[in-house]
Each structure stands twice: as structure tokens, then as C-alpha cells.
Short mmCIF file of C-alpha atoms in Angstrom, two decimals:
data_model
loop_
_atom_site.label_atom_id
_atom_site.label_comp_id
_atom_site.label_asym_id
_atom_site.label_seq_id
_atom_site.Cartn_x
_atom_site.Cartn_y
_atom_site.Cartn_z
CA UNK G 3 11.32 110.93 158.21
CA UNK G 4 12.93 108.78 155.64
CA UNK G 5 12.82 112.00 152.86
CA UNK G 6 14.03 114.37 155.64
CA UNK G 7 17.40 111.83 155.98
CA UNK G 8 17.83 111.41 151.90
CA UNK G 9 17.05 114.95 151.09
CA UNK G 10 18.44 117.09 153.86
CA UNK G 11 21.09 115.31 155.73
CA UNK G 12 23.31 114.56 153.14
CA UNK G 13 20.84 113.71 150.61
CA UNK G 14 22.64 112.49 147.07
CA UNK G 15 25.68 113.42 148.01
CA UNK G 16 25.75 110.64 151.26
CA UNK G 17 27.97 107.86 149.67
CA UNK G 18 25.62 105.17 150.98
CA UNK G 19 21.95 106.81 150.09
CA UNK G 20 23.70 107.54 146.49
CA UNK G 21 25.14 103.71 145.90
CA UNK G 22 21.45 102.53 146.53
CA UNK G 23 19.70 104.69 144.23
CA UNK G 24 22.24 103.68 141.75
CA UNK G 25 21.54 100.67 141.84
CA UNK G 26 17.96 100.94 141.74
CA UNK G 27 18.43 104.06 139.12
CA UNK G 28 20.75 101.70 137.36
CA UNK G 29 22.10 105.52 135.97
CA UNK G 30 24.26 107.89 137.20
CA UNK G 31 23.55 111.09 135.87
CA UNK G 32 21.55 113.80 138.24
CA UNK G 33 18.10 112.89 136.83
CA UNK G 34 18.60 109.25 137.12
CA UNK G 35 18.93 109.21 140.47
CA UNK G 36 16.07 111.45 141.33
CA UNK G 37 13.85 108.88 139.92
CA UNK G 38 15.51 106.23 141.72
CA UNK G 39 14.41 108.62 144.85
CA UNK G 40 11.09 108.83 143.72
CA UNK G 41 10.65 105.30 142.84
CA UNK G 42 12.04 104.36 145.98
CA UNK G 43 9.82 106.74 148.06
CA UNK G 44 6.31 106.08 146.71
CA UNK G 45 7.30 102.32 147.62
CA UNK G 46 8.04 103.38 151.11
CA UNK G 47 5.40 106.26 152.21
CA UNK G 48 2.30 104.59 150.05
CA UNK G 49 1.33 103.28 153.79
CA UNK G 50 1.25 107.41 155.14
CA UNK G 51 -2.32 108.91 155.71
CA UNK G 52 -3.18 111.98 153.81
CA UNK G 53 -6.17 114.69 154.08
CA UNK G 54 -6.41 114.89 150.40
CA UNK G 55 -5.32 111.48 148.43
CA UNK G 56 -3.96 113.30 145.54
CA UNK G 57 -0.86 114.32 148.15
CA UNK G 58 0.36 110.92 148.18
CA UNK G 59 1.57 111.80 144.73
CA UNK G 60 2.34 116.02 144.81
CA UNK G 61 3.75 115.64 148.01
CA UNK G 62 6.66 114.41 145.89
CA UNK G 63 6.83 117.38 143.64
CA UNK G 64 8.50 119.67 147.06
CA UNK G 65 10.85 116.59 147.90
CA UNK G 66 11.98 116.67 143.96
CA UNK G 67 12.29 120.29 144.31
CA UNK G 68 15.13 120.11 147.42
CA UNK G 69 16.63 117.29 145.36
CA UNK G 70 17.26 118.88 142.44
CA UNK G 71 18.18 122.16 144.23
CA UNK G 72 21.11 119.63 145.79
CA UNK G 73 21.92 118.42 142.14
CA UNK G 74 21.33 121.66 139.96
CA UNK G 75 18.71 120.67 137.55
CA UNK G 76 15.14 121.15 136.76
CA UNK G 77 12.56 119.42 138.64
CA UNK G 78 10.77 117.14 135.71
CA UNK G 79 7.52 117.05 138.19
CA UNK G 80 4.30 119.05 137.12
CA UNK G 81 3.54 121.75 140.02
CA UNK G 82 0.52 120.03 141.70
CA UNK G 83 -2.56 121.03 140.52
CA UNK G 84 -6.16 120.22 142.53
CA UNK G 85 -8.47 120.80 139.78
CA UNK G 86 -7.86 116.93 138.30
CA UNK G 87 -9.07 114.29 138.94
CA UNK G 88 -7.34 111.34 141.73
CA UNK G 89 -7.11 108.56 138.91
CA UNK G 90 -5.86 111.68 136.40
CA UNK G 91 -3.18 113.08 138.61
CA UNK G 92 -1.98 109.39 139.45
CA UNK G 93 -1.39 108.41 135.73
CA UNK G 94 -0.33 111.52 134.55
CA UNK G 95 2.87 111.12 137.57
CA UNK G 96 3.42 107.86 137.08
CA UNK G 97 4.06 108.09 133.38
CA UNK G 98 6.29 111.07 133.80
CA UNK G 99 8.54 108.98 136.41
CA UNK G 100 8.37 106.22 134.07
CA UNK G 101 9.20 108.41 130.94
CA UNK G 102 12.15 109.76 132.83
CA UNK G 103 13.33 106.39 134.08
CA UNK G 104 15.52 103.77 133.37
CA UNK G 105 13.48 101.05 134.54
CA UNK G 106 10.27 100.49 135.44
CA UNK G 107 10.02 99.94 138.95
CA UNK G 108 6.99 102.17 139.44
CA UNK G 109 5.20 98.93 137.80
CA UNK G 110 6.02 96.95 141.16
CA UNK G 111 3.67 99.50 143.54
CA UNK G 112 0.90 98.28 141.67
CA UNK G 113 -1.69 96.66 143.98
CA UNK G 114 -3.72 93.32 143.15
CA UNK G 115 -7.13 94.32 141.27
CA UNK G 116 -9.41 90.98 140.96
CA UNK G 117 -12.11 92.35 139.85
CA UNK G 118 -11.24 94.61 137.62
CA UNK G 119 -13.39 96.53 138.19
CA UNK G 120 -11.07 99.37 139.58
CA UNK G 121 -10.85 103.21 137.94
CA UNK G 122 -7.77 103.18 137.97
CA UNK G 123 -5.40 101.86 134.40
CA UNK G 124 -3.79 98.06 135.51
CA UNK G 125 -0.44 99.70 134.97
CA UNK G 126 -1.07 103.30 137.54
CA UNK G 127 -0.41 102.15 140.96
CA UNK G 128 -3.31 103.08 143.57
CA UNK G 129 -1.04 105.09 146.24
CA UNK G 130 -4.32 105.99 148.59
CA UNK G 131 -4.35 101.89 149.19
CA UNK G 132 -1.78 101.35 151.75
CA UNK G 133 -0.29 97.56 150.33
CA UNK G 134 0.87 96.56 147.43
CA UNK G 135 1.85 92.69 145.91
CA UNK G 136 5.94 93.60 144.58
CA UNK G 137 8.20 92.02 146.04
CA UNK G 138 10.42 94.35 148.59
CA UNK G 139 11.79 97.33 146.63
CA UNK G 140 15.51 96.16 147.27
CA UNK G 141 14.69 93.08 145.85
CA UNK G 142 12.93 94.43 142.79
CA UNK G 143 15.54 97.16 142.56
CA UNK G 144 18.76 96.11 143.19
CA UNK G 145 18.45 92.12 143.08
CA UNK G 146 17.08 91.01 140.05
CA UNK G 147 17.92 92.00 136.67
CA UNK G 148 15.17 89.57 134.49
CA UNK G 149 15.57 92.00 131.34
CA UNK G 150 19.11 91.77 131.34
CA UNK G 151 19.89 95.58 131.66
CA UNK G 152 17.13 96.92 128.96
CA UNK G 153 15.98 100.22 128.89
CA UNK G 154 12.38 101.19 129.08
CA UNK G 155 10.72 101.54 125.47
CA UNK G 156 7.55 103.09 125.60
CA UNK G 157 5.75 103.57 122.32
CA UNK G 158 3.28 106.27 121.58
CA UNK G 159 -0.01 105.68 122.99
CA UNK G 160 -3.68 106.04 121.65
CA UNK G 161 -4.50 107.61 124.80
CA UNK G 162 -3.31 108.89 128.27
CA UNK G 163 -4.77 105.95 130.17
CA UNK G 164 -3.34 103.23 128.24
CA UNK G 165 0.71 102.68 128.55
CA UNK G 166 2.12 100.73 125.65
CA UNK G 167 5.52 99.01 126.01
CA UNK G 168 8.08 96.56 124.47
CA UNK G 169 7.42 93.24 126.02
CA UNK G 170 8.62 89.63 125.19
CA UNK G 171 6.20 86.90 125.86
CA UNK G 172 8.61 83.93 128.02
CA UNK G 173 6.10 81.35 129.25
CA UNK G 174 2.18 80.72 130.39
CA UNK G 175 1.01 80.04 133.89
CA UNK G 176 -0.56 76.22 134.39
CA UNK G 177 -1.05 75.33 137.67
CA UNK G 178 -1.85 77.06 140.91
CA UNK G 179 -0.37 76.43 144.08
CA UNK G 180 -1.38 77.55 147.41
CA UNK G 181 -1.69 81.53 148.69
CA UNK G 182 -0.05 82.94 151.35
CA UNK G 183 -3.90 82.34 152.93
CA UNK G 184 -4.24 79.10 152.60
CA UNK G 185 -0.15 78.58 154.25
CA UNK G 186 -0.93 80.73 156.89
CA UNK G 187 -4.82 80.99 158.49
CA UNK G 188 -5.87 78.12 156.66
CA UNK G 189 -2.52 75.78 157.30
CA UNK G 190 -2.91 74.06 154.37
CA UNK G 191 -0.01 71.43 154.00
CA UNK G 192 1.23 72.37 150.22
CA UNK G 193 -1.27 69.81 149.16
CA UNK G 194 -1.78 71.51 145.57
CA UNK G 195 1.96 72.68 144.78
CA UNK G 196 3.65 69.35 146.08
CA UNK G 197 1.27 67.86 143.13
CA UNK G 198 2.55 70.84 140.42
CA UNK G 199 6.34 70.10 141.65
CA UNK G 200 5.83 66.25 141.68
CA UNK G 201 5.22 66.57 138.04
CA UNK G 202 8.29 68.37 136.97
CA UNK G 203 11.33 66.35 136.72
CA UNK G 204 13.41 65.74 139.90
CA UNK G 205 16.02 67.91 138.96
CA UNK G 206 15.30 71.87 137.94
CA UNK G 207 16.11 73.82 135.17
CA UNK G 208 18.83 75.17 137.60
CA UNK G 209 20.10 71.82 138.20
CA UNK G 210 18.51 72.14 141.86
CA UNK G 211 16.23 69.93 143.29
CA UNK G 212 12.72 70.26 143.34
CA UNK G 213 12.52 70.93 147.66
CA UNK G 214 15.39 73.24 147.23
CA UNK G 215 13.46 75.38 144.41
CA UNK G 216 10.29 74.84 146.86
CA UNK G 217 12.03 77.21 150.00
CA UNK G 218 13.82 79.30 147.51
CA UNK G 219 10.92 80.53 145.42
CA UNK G 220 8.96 80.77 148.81
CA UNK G 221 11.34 83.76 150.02
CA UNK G 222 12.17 84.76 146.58
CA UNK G 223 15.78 83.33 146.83
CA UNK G 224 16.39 86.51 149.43
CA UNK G 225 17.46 86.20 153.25
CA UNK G 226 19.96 87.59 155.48
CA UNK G 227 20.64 90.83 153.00
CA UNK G 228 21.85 87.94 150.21
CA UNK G 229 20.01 86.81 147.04
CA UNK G 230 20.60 84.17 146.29
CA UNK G 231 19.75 82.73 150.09
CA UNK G 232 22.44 81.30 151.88
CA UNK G 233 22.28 77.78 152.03
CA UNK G 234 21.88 77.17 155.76
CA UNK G 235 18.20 78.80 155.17
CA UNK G 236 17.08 75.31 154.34
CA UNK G 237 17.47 74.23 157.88
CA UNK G 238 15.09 77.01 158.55
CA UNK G 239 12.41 75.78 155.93
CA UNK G 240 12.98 71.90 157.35
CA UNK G 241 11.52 73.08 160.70
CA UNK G 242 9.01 75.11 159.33
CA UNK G 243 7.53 73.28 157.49
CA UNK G 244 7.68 70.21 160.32
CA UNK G 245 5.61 72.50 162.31
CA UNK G 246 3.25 74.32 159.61
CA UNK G 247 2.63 70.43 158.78
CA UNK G 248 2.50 68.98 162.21
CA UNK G 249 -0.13 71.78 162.99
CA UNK G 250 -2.16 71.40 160.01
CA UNK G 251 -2.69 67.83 160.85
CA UNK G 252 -3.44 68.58 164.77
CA UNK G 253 -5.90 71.56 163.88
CA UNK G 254 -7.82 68.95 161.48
CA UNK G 255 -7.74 66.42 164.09
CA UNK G 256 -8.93 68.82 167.00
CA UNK G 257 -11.81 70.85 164.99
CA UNK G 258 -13.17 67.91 163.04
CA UNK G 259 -15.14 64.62 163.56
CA UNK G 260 -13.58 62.26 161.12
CA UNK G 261 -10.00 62.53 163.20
CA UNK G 262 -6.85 63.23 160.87
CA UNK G 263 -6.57 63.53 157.28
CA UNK G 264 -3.07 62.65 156.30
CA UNK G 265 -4.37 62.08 152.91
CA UNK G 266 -3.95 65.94 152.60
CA UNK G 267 -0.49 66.04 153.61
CA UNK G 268 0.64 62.88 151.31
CA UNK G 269 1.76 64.58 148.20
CA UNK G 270 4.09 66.39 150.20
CA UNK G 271 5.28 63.27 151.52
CA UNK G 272 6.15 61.79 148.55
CA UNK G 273 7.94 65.08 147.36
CA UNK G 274 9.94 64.94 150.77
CA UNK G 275 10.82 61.24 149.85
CA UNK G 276 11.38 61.53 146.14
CA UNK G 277 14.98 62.36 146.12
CA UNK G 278 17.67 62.10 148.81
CA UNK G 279 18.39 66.31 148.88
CA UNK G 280 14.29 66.40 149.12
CA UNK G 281 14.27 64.49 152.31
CA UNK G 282 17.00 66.66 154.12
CA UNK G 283 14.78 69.71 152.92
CA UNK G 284 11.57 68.30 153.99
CA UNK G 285 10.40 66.58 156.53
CA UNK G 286 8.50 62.81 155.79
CA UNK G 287 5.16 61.66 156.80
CA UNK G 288 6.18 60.14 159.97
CA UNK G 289 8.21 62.84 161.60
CA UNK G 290 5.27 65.28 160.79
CA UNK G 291 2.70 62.65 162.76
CA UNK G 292 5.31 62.27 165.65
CA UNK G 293 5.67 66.04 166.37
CA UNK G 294 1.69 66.64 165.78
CA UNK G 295 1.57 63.78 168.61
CA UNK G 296 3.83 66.03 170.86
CA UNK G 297 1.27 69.16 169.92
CA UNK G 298 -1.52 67.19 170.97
CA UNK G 299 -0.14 65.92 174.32
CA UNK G 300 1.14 69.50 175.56
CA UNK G 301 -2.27 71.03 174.68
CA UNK G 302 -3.79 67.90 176.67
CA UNK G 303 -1.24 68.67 179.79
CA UNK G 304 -2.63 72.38 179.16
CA UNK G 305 -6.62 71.18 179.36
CA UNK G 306 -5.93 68.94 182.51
CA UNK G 307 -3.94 71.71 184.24
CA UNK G 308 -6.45 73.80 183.74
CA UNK G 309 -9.36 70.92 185.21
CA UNK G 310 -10.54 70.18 188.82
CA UNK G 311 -8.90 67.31 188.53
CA UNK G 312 -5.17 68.75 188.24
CA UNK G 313 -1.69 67.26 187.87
CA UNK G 314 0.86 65.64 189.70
CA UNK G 315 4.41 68.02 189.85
CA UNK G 316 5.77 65.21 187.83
CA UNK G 317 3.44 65.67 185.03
CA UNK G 318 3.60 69.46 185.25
CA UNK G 319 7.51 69.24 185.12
CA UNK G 320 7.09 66.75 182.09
CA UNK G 321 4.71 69.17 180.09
CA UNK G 322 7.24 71.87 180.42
CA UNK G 323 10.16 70.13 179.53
CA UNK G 324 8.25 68.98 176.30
CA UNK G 325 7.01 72.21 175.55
CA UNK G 326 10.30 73.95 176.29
CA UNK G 327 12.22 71.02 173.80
CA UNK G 328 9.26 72.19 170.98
CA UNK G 329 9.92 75.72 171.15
CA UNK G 330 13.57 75.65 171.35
CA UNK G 331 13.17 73.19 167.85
CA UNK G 332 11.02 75.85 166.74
CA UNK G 333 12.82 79.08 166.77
CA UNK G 334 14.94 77.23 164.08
CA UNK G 335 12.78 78.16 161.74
CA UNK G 336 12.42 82.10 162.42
CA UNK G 337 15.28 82.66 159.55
CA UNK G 338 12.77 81.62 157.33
CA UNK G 339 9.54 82.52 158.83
CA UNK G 340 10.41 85.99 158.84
CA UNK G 341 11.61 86.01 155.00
CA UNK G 342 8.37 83.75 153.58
CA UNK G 343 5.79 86.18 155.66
CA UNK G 344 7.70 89.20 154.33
CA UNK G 345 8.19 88.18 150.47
CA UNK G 346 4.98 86.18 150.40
CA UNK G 347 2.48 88.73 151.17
CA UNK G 348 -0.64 88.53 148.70
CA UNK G 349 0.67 85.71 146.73
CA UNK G 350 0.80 82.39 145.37
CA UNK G 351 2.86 79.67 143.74
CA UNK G 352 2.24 78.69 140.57
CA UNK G 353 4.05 76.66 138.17
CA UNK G 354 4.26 76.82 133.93
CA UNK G 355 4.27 75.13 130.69
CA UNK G 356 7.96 75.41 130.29
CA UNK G 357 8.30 74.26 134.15
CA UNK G 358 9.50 76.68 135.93
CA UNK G 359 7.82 77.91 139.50
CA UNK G 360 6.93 80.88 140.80
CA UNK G 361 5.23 83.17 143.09
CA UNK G 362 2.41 85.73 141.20
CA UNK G 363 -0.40 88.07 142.87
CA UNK G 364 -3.20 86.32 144.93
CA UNK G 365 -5.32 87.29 141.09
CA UNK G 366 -2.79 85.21 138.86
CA UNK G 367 -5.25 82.45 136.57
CA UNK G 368 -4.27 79.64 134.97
CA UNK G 369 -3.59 80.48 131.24
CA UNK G 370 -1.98 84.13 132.23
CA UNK G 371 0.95 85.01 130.36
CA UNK G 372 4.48 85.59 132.00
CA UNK G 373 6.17 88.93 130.47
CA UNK G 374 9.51 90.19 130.35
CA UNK G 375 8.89 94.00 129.87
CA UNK G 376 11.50 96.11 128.44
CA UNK G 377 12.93 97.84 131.35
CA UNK G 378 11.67 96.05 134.10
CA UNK G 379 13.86 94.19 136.85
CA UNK G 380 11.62 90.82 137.21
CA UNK G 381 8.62 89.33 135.59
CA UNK G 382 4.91 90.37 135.45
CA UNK G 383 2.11 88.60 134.64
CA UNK G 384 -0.40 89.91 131.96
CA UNK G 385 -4.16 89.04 131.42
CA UNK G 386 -4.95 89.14 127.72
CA UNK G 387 -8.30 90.88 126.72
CA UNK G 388 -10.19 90.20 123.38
CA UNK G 389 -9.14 93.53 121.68
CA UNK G 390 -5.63 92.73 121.94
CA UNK G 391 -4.74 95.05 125.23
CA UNK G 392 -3.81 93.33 128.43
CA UNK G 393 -3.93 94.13 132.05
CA UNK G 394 -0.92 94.15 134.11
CA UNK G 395 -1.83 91.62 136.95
CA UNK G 396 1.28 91.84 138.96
CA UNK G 397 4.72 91.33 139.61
CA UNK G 398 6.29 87.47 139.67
CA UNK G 399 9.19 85.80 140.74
CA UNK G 400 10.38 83.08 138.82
CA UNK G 401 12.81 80.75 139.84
CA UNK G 402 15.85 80.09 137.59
CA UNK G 403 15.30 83.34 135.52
CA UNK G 404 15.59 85.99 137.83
CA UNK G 405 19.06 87.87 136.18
CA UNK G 406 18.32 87.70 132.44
CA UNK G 407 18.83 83.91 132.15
CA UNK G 408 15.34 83.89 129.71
CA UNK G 409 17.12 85.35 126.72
CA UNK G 410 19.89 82.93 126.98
CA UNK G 411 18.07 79.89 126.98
CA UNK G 412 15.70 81.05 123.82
CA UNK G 413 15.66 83.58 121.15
CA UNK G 414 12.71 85.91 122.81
CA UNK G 415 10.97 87.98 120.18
CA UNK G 416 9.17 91.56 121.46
CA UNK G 417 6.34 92.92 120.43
CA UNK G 418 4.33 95.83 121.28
CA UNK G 419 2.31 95.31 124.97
CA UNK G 420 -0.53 97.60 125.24
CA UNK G 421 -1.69 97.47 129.34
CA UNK G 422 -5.17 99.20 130.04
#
């Protein structure tokens, strides 16, 4: 098991194993990188079954123990105790971790709550649940560095439940885009975020263009072990999104009466042909049409095949060639496919009053506030409540302001960020 390999088999002292939780860490001292351990286990083993669902959390407390019997310190973990209560032991871990740490990564386990009508504090992640909404814990760890290298500041709290914090207050959500629902099941064709992006000026904050911030906030700038993504990744995101399109189209014109609707797909169009760089990122109205033409004719060679009525050999040999041409154009795209279905798990785009884009929890509402928390490697958006307190709806990524670049471009102010 992963523990067994960090803990016993070289453990901290295996050069590797130790540069990671460095990085994550961002310490060096013995303590530091236990955390980094912990942090980085809970994100890995929330998806392992237990009898009792308080072990997802004490079954760390033995694992600290070997640690710090490698390192020669104390372990900083209570000894497990059965008597509490699952939401009490939770909290009570998680702010010991985050006490001890320097960062708060523990923030990124926490799972989307929509209702809010959970037991659990926003801020204590829900271990028994086996997803969660952060971004991959490399990324959040070792990739991103939104608070520019600050140091957790927690404050003293009113009580145990409630977790009160330096935060800065950088922008407000506006607009919301499409979830990773309605781009996968649902197909939808990017109707709603090519209307957000077609709003913004045609060049980014970053001095990118607007298709190019598109397929980079899709995969949160990651791919191939890089951040940012190598270039060449937009090849990948021109074919996938020529067949996401191309099938959105056919699906609408196969399950419904009133034939195709590229009205849907026309605001990505006109994205696609708004710039030069846009239309060599994104394919235009007419190339999506020709290859949902192809889609249509191999599924008709399929239907007739399939008939009494048959098919020549020439018309077999022609539906193969055409649907071997497809799929060799198609596994283009898997560089990307396999990044966006990774990193966009439970999430959405969404764009905000200083125009910037993003991707937020599946929850995120127009009018949410985006936070830089002291501490913290990217950007989380907060729900305010009418006492003041807020509730931590999840972990973002934000184009363009992803390695401190926030506090350059303004003078942030903090203030104290109470999460219930």
C-alpha cells in the first residue's frame, strides 16, 4: 500500500518520497514533512472502505507513529479515541494537521455540499465520502502557489466547529459556464461559456487569447507532468472539441423531431472565428457540420448492415475506411481528454467581475466571492451568510493568477474569514 512504501521502505529518508513532501510541506524540518504525509495521504486513501468511519481519520495516528519513530519526534496526533462523535473526531484532526501545517491543503479534500445541509463544518472534509472537488493533490500541492508563499494564520476561534483565518477578498463570481455534466452526458456545445468569454476582451489578462485560456483553464493549465501545459495540448483540445461538437449536433439531430439546432453551437462559432489564434484552437461552424455528417453516415452504414436488406462489399469497405479515418482523427485528442475528465471532475467554468475564468465546485453561484486564504496554494470560493461567517464552497482555479500574480496586480487587504 501507498503508506507501507512511504513509511517502511525508505519512508522520509527515500530522496524522491522526501522532495515531494517538500514541496507539498513547503518546510523542511521533521514535523513539516509529516504533515505533508498526512495531507498527502487523506487525499489518496479517502476512497478506502472502513468498518468504523472514524478510522479513515485514526488510522493515521499508527502511520504518524512509524513516521516519527523514522524522524525522532513526537507524534502531534491525539491517540484515537471511540467515545466521540464522527463529525467531532473529523474536526478536531483536521484542525490539528492544519495547526501544525504550513499550508492548508487539508482545505482541498473538502467535498461539494449544495445543500448545506451537511453536519459536518464547510471547512472539515467528509473522509467517509469517497470524492472530493480539489483539483489533483500534485497540482494543489506542488503547482500552484496563489498566496505567494504565506503561512497559515489562524485566529482564535469562538468555538471548535468554526475555523477562522486570514483571507483577502480578490474578485466575485458573475457568470456560469457549463459543468463537467452538461460537457460530458449532456454534450452540451459550450453554449453558455462561449457567451461569458465572448464578452471579455479578445486578448486575456495574460496576454493569451480567449480559446487558448478556454483549453487551459479546462485542464487547469496541467498535462504531461507540466503546468503550465505544453503547447502542443491545443491540438488535442482542436479535435476534441470537433468531436464533442460534431456529436452534440448529431445526438440532437438523431433523438429529436425538429432536426439540428446549430443555433446552440453558434456562440462557439463566433468565439472560434473571433480572432485568428481562436480559429487554430477551435474548430468553426462548418467543419463541426461536416464531421457530424461523417457521424451520421457511418451510423447509417451501421443500421443498413445490420438490415435484411444488407450491403454491397464496396459499401462495407467504404464504411470502414471512414470509420477507421474518424478514429484515427480522434485519438488526437486523448492528450486532452484524459487531462479535462481528470481535472474537471465536479466542476464548472465560471467567469468574474474583474474577468478572469475559472473552474469552481458544481455548487459555485453567481455573486460568490473568490478568496485568497492565508496559507493556501490556489483559490476558494466562499458563500457569505448574514451574520458575517461564510462557508467554504470549494477549491477554484483561476486562470492568470495561479502563482501569486493577485497581489501584484492590486494592493489586497486581509481581513479576518470566519468559515462555519
Amino acid at each position: 500500500m501507498v503508506y507501507r512504501k512511504h513509511v517502511t521502505c525508505g519512508g522520509p529518508y527515500e530522496s524522491g518520497q522526501r522532495k515531494y513532501l517538500e514541496r507539498i510541506s513547503a518546510g523542511l524540518k521533521p514535523t513539516d514533512l509529516l504533515m505533508g504525509e498526512l495531507n498527502s495521504l487523506l487525499h489518496s486513501m479517502r476512497h478506502r472502505k472502513a468498518t468504523d468511519l472514524r478510522d479513515h481519520i485514526y488510522a493515521l495516528y499508527g502511520i504518524a507513529n512509524r513516521f516519527c519513530q523514522h524522524m525522532d519526534i513526537a507524534n502531534p496526533l491525539a491517540a484515537p479515541d471511540y467515545h466521540g462523535a464522527l463529525v467531532q473526531t473529523y474536526t478536531e484532526y483536521c484542525r490539528t494537521i492544519m495547526e501544525k501545517s504550513n499550508t492548508l491543503l487539508l482545505l482541498s479534500n473538502v467535498e461539494d455540499k449544495p445543500d448545506e445541509s451537511s453536519q459536518f463544518p464547510s471547512w472539515v472534509p467528509n473522509f467517509s465520502k469517497g470524492w472530493t472537488i480539489g483539483l489533483p493533490s500534485t497540482g494543489s500541492g506542488t503547482y500552484y502557489d496563489a498566496a505567494k508563499g504565506s503561512r497559515p494564520l489562524l485566529f482564535p476561534r469562538p468555538d471548535k466547529y468554526r475555523l477562522v483565518l486570514k483571507g483577502y477578498c480578490f474578485d466575485t463570481v458573475t457568470s456560469l459556464g457549463e459543468s463537467d455534466f452538461e460537457l460530458g452526458r449532456s454534450r452540451s456545445p459550450f453554449t453558455k461559456t462561449a457567451r461569458s468569454l465572448l464578452e471579455l476582451p479578445t486578448k486575456y489578462a495574460t496576454g493569451e487569447d480567449r480559446a487558448e485560456v478556454l483549453w487551459r483553464t479546462l485542464i487547469a493549465d496541467q498535462a504531461q507532468d507540466q503546468c503550465p501545459a505544453p503547447p502542443e495540448i491545443a491540438d488535442a483540445f482542436r479535435e476534441h472539441m470537433l468531436m464533442h461538437n460534431s456529436m452534440a449536433i448529431f445526438d440532437t439531430a438523431s433523438f429529436s423531431d425538429k432536426g439540428p439546432e446549430p443555433e446552440t453551437i453558434k456562440p462557439l462559432a463566433q468565439l472560434a472565428t473571433s480572432t485568428p489564434e481562436a480559429l487554430r484552437m477551435i474548430p468553426s461552424l462548418p467543419e463541426i457540420l461536416e464531421r457530424k455528417d461523417i457521424y451520421a453516415e457511418i451510423q447509417a452504414t451501421r443500421e443498413l448492415e445490420r438490415s435484411e436488406q444488407g450491403l454491397t462489399q464496396d459499401q462495407i469497405q467504404r464504411g470502414n475506411t471512414m470509420l477507421q479515418g474518424v478514429l484515427t482523427k480522434e485519438t488526437k485528442a486523448l492528450p486532452f481528454a484524459r487531462q479535462i475528465n481528470t481535472i474537471f471532475n465536479r466542476k464548472r467554468l465560471v467567469t468574474t467581475s474583474k474577468g478572469f475564468v475559472g473552474a469552481a465546485s458544481l455548487s459555485t453561484r453567481e455573486g460568490e466571492k473568490v478568496d485568497l486564504l492565508s496559507g493556501v496554494r490556489v483559490h476558494f470560493v466562499l458563500r457569505a451568510r448574514s451574520d458575517g461567517t461564510h462557508i467554504l464552497v470549494g477549491e477554484s482555479y483561476v486562470h492568470g493568477i495561479m502563482q501569486g500574480e493577485a497581489f501584484e496586480r492590486e494592493q489586497l487587504v486581509g481581513s479576518q474569514v470566519t468559515l462555519v
